[in-house]
């Protein structure tokens, strides 16, 4: 379907206090664990973006009762098992949704066929299918492990699986399959990745053991554990909060506070990096909420300087590299981003998309097979040129990143497919406009 583009124009300072939408990772997990559990799960603050709504629909298809309950709440009544869906399960744009659901479904004696949009159908699924088939699941898929694919679950045996790439999605899929496998499933992650599945499994009454050893983090889960419905409060998504925060950093005179942001240390790599670049970021009102650390983050316009970002930090900020590259464009000196090959298999090839988009906006950029070097433009009164028309290949974070870039540039920046922003950040435009941004 043809969509009108969206244009961000440079303008005055951004000011105000906002709340980021619910965390996407936690939202998917709350629905899936709610459907796997027995009894009622209430979810407050669920992200109502397209990705998560697809997971909600999928959980209905697998036999749970999923309803929107009042203003901000969702209710899931699980039956302690998945039933066979009557039709193809379409996960839209959501890699997290399809991969976690496949893991959960593999534990039951059922056959399910999964598909997604053009982007998701191009993304690698063998990373999930390999461990699931080692556990005993069957599958039939397109060339290269692509969707659509059919999964046949049931009669799984636990495995010990060392993650070949740092991926919370793969870890989560194996653990969710392990819930209904015979024996103790173990995932070994050489580099720690977001641990929301482990935390939430505990909130649903499961026992998950975590041990840090010389060869990485070992996560163990015994099969056959029953989950009980739980009450989940979803914190604000740091990956979404990143956009207004970076907008404030690059727009003179700005001060923006995002309230209730998830501050799990496995998700705060961007904040650490921006501070190293000289960002004025204040974190207040830190508190524990629903088993996760949250706080209010204030960003004020700052003179940024380029740095080399340690590759080992990548898992804690993997979705934030596009917006970090925008901050880097406004910094003094080059910013070196390496060890980010995983970005090539996200919703789009984000290394290539950022290289092309930044270049279209007059920013010097060098693309490497697994990295990106962004030439900062900041010198006295020297701005980012802007003026680009950016093709986003349906990638929500590429679209938002370039719109933010346009707010501080010399001339406006336009993107082609703003509709995709709603996959992770419905209301992005209204929220940014409310802070004073000119995005139309
Ligand atoms: C996610 C894990 C990350 C991230 C994605 C959400 C999750 O993917 O990019 O947006 O919720 O587990 P990988 O597991 O592929 O790194």
XYZ file of C-alpha atoms and ligand atoms in Angstrom:
456
model
C 0.000 0.000 0.000
C 1.375 3.435 -0.895
C 2.001 5.679 2.112
C 2.665 9.382 2.335
C 6.146 10.208 3.591
C 6.981 12.102 6.746
C 9.292 15.123 6.973
C 11.218 16.407 9.987
C 12.174 20.082 9.869
C 14.843 21.757 11.952
C 13.316 24.035 14.563
C 13.398 25.277 18.113
C 14.303 23.482 21.310
C 12.472 20.372 22.514
C 11.073 20.533 26.021
C 8.790 18.481 28.215
C 8.152 15.276 30.119
C 6.828 12.193 28.366
C 6.331 8.496 28.950
C 7.833 6.034 26.502
C 5.568 3.260 25.203
C 5.783 -0.131 26.894
C 8.873 -2.246 26.356
C 8.499 -4.401 23.262
C 10.569 -7.334 24.528
C 8.707 -7.519 27.825
C 5.325 -7.094 26.111
C 5.860 -10.102 23.814
C 7.008 -12.221 26.741
C 4.089 -11.238 28.981
C 1.593 -12.412 26.343
C 3.435 -15.634 25.558
C 4.041 -16.649 29.176
C 0.460 -15.666 30.013
C -0.755 -18.039 27.297
C 1.552 -20.849 28.474
C 0.446 -20.440 32.100
C -2.654 -21.697 33.769
C -5.101 -19.028 34.897
C -5.299 -15.302 34.559
C -2.469 -12.919 33.702
C -3.044 -9.188 33.872
C -0.707 -6.935 31.916
C -0.497 -3.220 32.530
C 1.258 -0.908 30.064
C 1.486 -3.431 27.224
C 2.993 -1.923 24.072
C 0.090 -1.676 21.644
C 2.285 -1.638 18.560
C 1.665 -3.874 15.582
C 4.438 -6.348 16.512
C 2.922 -7.039 19.914
C -0.681 -7.066 18.676
C 0.378 -9.841 16.288
C 1.683 -11.836 19.233
C -1.600 -11.217 21.071
C -3.518 -12.560 18.047
C -1.143 -15.521 17.810
C -1.749 -16.400 21.459
C -5.498 -16.495 20.753
C -4.779 -18.762 17.787
C -2.857 -21.104 20.119
C -5.881 -21.306 22.404
C -5.497 -18.598 25.062
C -8.162 -16.027 25.827
C -6.634 -12.597 25.156
C -8.648 -9.431 25.732
C -8.049 -5.747 26.165
C -9.307 -4.930 29.611
C -10.120 -1.267 30.297
C -7.911 1.709 29.462
C -4.407 0.327 29.760
C -4.762 -3.304 30.782
C -4.742 -6.629 28.969
C -5.968 -9.941 30.287
C -4.696 -13.340 29.186
C -6.255 -16.557 30.366
C -3.920 -19.434 29.607
C -4.746 -23.121 29.589
C -1.307 -24.353 30.594
C -0.655 -25.571 27.050
C -0.895 -24.523 23.431
C -3.586 -25.896 21.091
C -3.005 -26.339 17.366
C -3.845 -23.140 15.452
C -6.484 -23.522 12.752
C -4.687 -21.259 10.283
C -1.283 -19.842 9.374
C 0.150 -17.673 12.170
C 1.206 -14.308 10.715
C 3.679 -12.500 12.987
C 3.878 -9.383 10.784
C 7.229 -7.617 11.178
C 8.133 -9.186 14.528
C 11.277 -11.298 14.751
C 10.940 -11.533 18.523
C 7.304 -12.589 18.245
C 7.806 -15.383 15.731
C 11.013 -16.749 17.267
C 9.722 -16.866 20.839
C 6.373 -18.305 19.774
C 8.103 -21.038 17.773
C 10.120 -21.945 20.856
C 7.028 -22.065 23.047
C 4.991 -24.023 20.461
C 7.719 -26.625 19.891
C 6.993 -28.149 23.290
C 3.497 -29.302 22.312
C 2.238 -32.063 20.015
C 0.959 -29.749 17.286
C 1.730 -28.557 13.788
C 1.822 -24.821 13.116
C 2.738 -22.780 10.061
C 4.288 -19.329 10.533
C 4.733 -16.416 8.194
C 5.348 -12.679 8.344
C 5.738 -9.565 6.224
C 8.344 -9.167 3.491
C 11.048 -8.189 5.981
C 10.372 -11.074 8.371
C 10.215 -13.569 5.502
C 13.781 -12.562 4.639
C 15.202 -13.062 8.135
C 17.139 -16.138 9.284
C 15.159 -18.694 11.281
C 17.726 -21.517 11.301
C 19.195 -19.988 14.439
C 15.953 -21.093 16.140
C 15.227 -24.230 14.103
C 18.682 -25.721 14.733
C 18.352 -25.992 18.534
C 14.644 -26.825 18.370
C 15.313 -29.719 15.990
C 18.129 -30.926 18.271
C 15.473 -31.095 20.973
C 13.255 -33.175 18.701
C 11.000 -30.727 16.835
C 10.446 -31.157 13.106
C 10.253 -28.414 10.494
C 9.917 -27.676 6.835
C 11.055 -24.274 5.647
C 12.086 -22.249 2.613
C 15.657 -22.039 1.373
C 18.011 -20.597 3.975
C 15.627 -21.201 6.881
C 13.150 -18.551 5.764
C 9.460 -18.154 6.525
C 6.859 -19.368 5.757
C 7.748 -22.497 7.672
C 5.927 -25.318 9.354
C 6.946 -26.521 12.788
C 6.000 -29.845 14.296
C 6.348 -29.955 18.063
C 6.092 -32.404 20.911
C 8.147 -35.046 22.753
C 11.162 -32.776 23.222
C 14.335 -33.712 25.064
C 16.397 -31.099 26.890
C 19.723 -30.000 25.395
C 22.665 -27.879 26.464
C 22.992 -25.169 23.834
C 25.832 -22.700 23.477
C 24.646 -19.605 21.595
C 26.670 -19.201 18.379
C 25.662 -15.517 18.236
C 24.611 -13.340 21.176
C 20.816 -13.516 20.845
C 18.168 -13.158 23.521
C 15.640 -14.423 21.014
C 17.465 -17.717 20.525
C 18.094 -18.076 24.259
C 14.414 -17.420 24.948
C 13.157 -19.818 22.267
C 15.290 -22.648 23.696
C 14.196 -21.921 27.280
C 10.517 -21.752 26.319
C 10.829 -25.076 24.472
C 12.649 -26.408 27.536
C 9.579 -25.774 29.677
C 8.014 -28.806 28.007
C 11.104 -30.937 27.362
C 12.236 -33.980 29.328
C 15.270 -33.085 31.456
C 17.131 -29.881 32.247
C 17.600 -27.438 29.374
C 20.736 -25.339 29.528
C 21.649 -22.284 27.487
C 25.204 -20.985 27.632
C 25.719 -17.406 26.508
C 29.313 -16.227 26.111
C 28.093 -12.607 26.206
C 25.082 -11.823 28.388
C 21.955 -10.745 26.511
C 18.704 -9.249 27.815
C 17.335 -11.477 30.570
C 13.621 -10.638 30.521
C 12.604 -14.249 29.792
C 14.496 -15.570 32.818
C 13.068 -12.839 35.057
C 9.532 -13.283 33.834
C 9.629 -17.081 34.024
C 10.347 -16.610 37.723
C 7.428 -14.171 38.040
C 5.219 -16.943 36.615
C 6.487 -19.357 39.258
C 9.204 -21.252 37.381
C 12.622 -21.978 38.763
C 15.478 -20.748 36.576
C 19.089 -21.127 37.725
C 21.746 -18.751 36.447
C 25.457 -19.296 36.980
C 28.307 -17.120 35.712
C 31.280 -19.288 34.712
C 34.546 -18.682 32.867
C 32.984 -19.725 29.545
C 29.899 -17.555 29.944
C 26.539 -17.439 31.635
C 24.784 -20.795 32.153
C 20.990 -20.681 32.380
C 19.229 -23.879 33.450
C 15.557 -24.729 33.445
C 14.000 -28.077 34.371
C 11.237 -29.278 32.050
C 7.715 -30.004 33.236
C 7.376 -26.906 35.398
C 3.868 -25.477 35.484
C 3.466 -21.706 35.106
C 0.843 -19.792 37.063
C -0.772 -16.597 35.731
C 0.874 -13.425 37.033
C 0.435 -9.653 37.234
C 2.899 -7.888 34.928
C 3.661 -4.179 34.712
C 5.518 -3.320 31.515
C 8.116 -0.536 31.919
C 8.881 2.094 29.268
C 10.978 0.851 26.359
C 14.554 2.194 26.456
C 14.846 1.464 22.735
C 11.953 3.882 22.098
C 13.026 6.407 24.762
C 16.305 6.641 22.836
C 14.657 8.717 20.080
C 13.378 11.692 22.138
C 16.510 11.559 24.314
C 18.895 11.792 21.354
C 16.636 14.446 19.793
C 17.173 16.576 22.916
C 20.935 15.986 22.885
C 21.317 17.273 19.302
C 18.834 20.173 19.355
C 20.149 23.365 21.002
C 18.294 24.567 24.096
C 16.494 21.241 24.656
C 15.665 19.415 27.883
C 13.454 16.324 27.690
C 12.533 13.853 30.431
C 11.290 10.354 29.658
C 9.598 8.821 32.684
C 9.489 5.189 33.733
C 12.237 3.922 31.415
C 13.451 0.356 31.865
C 17.014 0.523 33.237
C 17.896 -3.182 33.242
C 21.722 -3.061 32.834
C 21.446 -5.449 29.882
C 19.504 -2.714 28.051
C 21.337 0.485 28.987
C 24.341 0.322 26.651
C 23.185 3.419 24.769
C 23.000 5.560 27.915
C 26.512 4.439 28.923
C 27.809 5.207 25.424
C 26.135 8.609 25.168
C 27.610 9.598 28.531
C 31.069 8.610 27.283
C 30.388 10.904 24.313
C 29.729 13.771 26.720
C 25.920 13.647 26.903
C 24.220 15.401 29.805
C 21.921 12.604 30.961
C 20.404 12.610 34.445
C 18.667 9.568 35.912
C 16.266 10.210 38.772
C 13.685 8.350 40.763
C 15.292 4.943 40.215
C 13.071 2.218 41.557
C 12.301 -1.476 41.292
C 9.006 -2.071 39.510
C 7.629 -5.500 38.668
C 11.043 -7.172 38.968
C 12.792 -4.630 36.726
C 14.737 -1.437 37.471
C 13.131 1.731 36.075
C 13.803 5.468 36.312
C 13.201 8.884 34.769
C 15.857 9.951 32.267
C 16.485 13.603 31.370
C 18.588 14.598 28.363
C 19.813 18.156 27.794
C 21.431 19.506 24.652
C 25.115 18.562 24.809
C 28.358 18.935 22.924
C 29.092 15.335 21.912
C 32.454 13.864 20.932
C 33.085 10.747 18.871
C 34.340 7.591 20.570
C 35.033 3.955 19.773
C 32.176 1.873 21.179
C 33.415 -1.415 22.701
C 32.123 -4.332 20.611
C 31.255 -6.329 23.735
C 28.661 -3.685 24.609
C 26.633 -4.487 21.478
C 24.071 -6.874 23.025
C 23.042 -4.224 25.571
C 22.231 -1.681 22.854
C 21.722 -3.756 19.729
C 18.557 -1.941 18.593
C 19.997 1.506 19.413
C 22.834 1.622 16.854
C 20.770 3.496 14.236
C 19.945 6.335 16.639
C 23.475 6.223 18.080
C 24.777 6.764 14.534
C 22.607 9.910 14.401
C 24.070 11.187 17.677
C 27.515 10.390 16.240
C 26.764 12.542 13.182
C 26.370 15.510 15.553
C 29.552 14.753 17.513
C 33.027 16.117 17.109
C 35.324 13.536 15.563
C 34.599 10.031 14.323
C 32.542 7.423 16.156
C 33.586 3.844 15.515
C 30.953 1.120 15.775
C 32.322 -2.406 15.363
C 31.260 -5.972 16.118
C 27.737 -5.235 14.924
C 27.344 -7.796 12.119
C 24.004 -8.832 13.678
C 22.602 -5.491 12.495
C 22.610 -6.849 8.952
C 19.849 -9.356 9.810
C 17.467 -7.079 11.701
C 14.235 -5.633 10.224
C 16.548 -4.387 7.465
C 20.307 -4.453 6.899
C 20.767 -1.624 9.361
C 24.462 -1.098 8.613
C 23.700 -0.528 4.922
C 20.540 1.491 5.650
C 22.308 3.854 8.064
C 25.292 4.238 5.740
C 22.978 5.192 2.852
C 20.690 7.412 4.946
C 23.498 9.326 6.633
C 25.291 9.819 3.321
C 22.037 11.169 1.807
C 21.995 13.708 4.668
C 25.560 14.864 4.040
C 27.229 12.888 6.830
C 30.570 11.193 6.131
C 30.222 7.477 6.766
C 32.293 4.385 6.112
C 30.676 0.967 5.961
C 32.551 -2.162 7.074
C 31.348 -5.780 6.864
C 30.570 -5.718 10.594
C 30.847 -2.057 11.419
C 30.156 1.580 10.681
C 32.340 4.629 11.132
C 30.482 7.916 11.360
C 32.390 11.148 10.776
C 31.118 13.670 13.315
C 30.318 17.073 11.865
C 30.405 19.229 14.996
C 32.778 22.128 14.818
C 31.972 25.716 15.665
C 28.660 26.469 13.916
C 28.937 23.518 11.610
C 25.745 21.498 11.279
C 24.595 18.265 9.735
C 23.413 19.159 6.212
C 20.201 17.082 6.130
C 18.124 17.456 2.981
C 17.928 13.723 2.315
C 14.984 11.629 1.213
C 15.653 8.406 3.074
C 14.444 4.999 1.985
C 13.756 2.920 5.067
C 12.927 -0.486 3.558
C 10.074 -0.760 6.005
C 12.360 -0.499 9.052
C 10.758 1.479 11.890
C 14.034 2.349 13.622
C 15.651 3.556 10.392
C 12.626 5.819 9.825
C 12.628 7.288 13.370
C 16.409 7.741 13.419
C 16.434 9.849 10.265
C 13.462 11.937 11.383
C 15.365 12.740 14.590
C 18.423 13.606 12.506
C 16.293 16.123 10.596
C 15.373 18.027 13.769
C 18.882 19.381 14.228
C 19.978 19.582 10.597
C 20.343 22.555 8.271
C 17.523 21.366 6.017
C 14.572 19.015 6.416
C 14.854 15.214 6.176
C 12.076 13.040 4.729
C 11.457 9.300 5.068
C 9.391 7.102 2.768
C 7.442 4.628 4.931
C 6.495 6.206 8.284
C 3.604 3.753 8.748
C 6.072 1.126 9.949
C 6.924 3.258 13.001
C 3.757 1.873 14.611
C 5.351 -1.583 14.871
C 7.297 -0.412 17.935
C 6.354 3.216 18.695
C 2.719 4.069 18.020
C 2.222 7.768 18.735
C 5.866 8.651 17.969
C 4.873 11.596 15.850
C 2.335 13.051 18.297
C 4.738 12.602 21.177
C 7.640 14.280 19.375
C 5.371 17.089 18.153
C 4.223 17.612 21.739
C 7.850 18.235 22.701
C 8.098 20.918 20.024
C 9.399 18.933 17.061
C 8.218 19.788 13.560
C 7.462 16.384 12.012
C 4.710 16.265 9.386
C 15.055 -9.048 21.383
C 16.353 -9.414 21.152
C 17.199 -8.752 20.146
C 16.622 -7.415 19.674
C 15.158 -7.509 19.427
C 14.424 -7.917 20.678
C 14.275 -9.779 22.389
O 17.322 -9.609 19.030
O 17.275 -6.978 18.521
O 14.630 -6.271 18.978
O 13.195 -9.302 22.786
O 14.718 -10.865 22.809
P 18.414 -10.806 18.993
O 18.028 -11.800 19.990
O 18.334 -11.344 17.602
O 19.711 -10.153 19.286
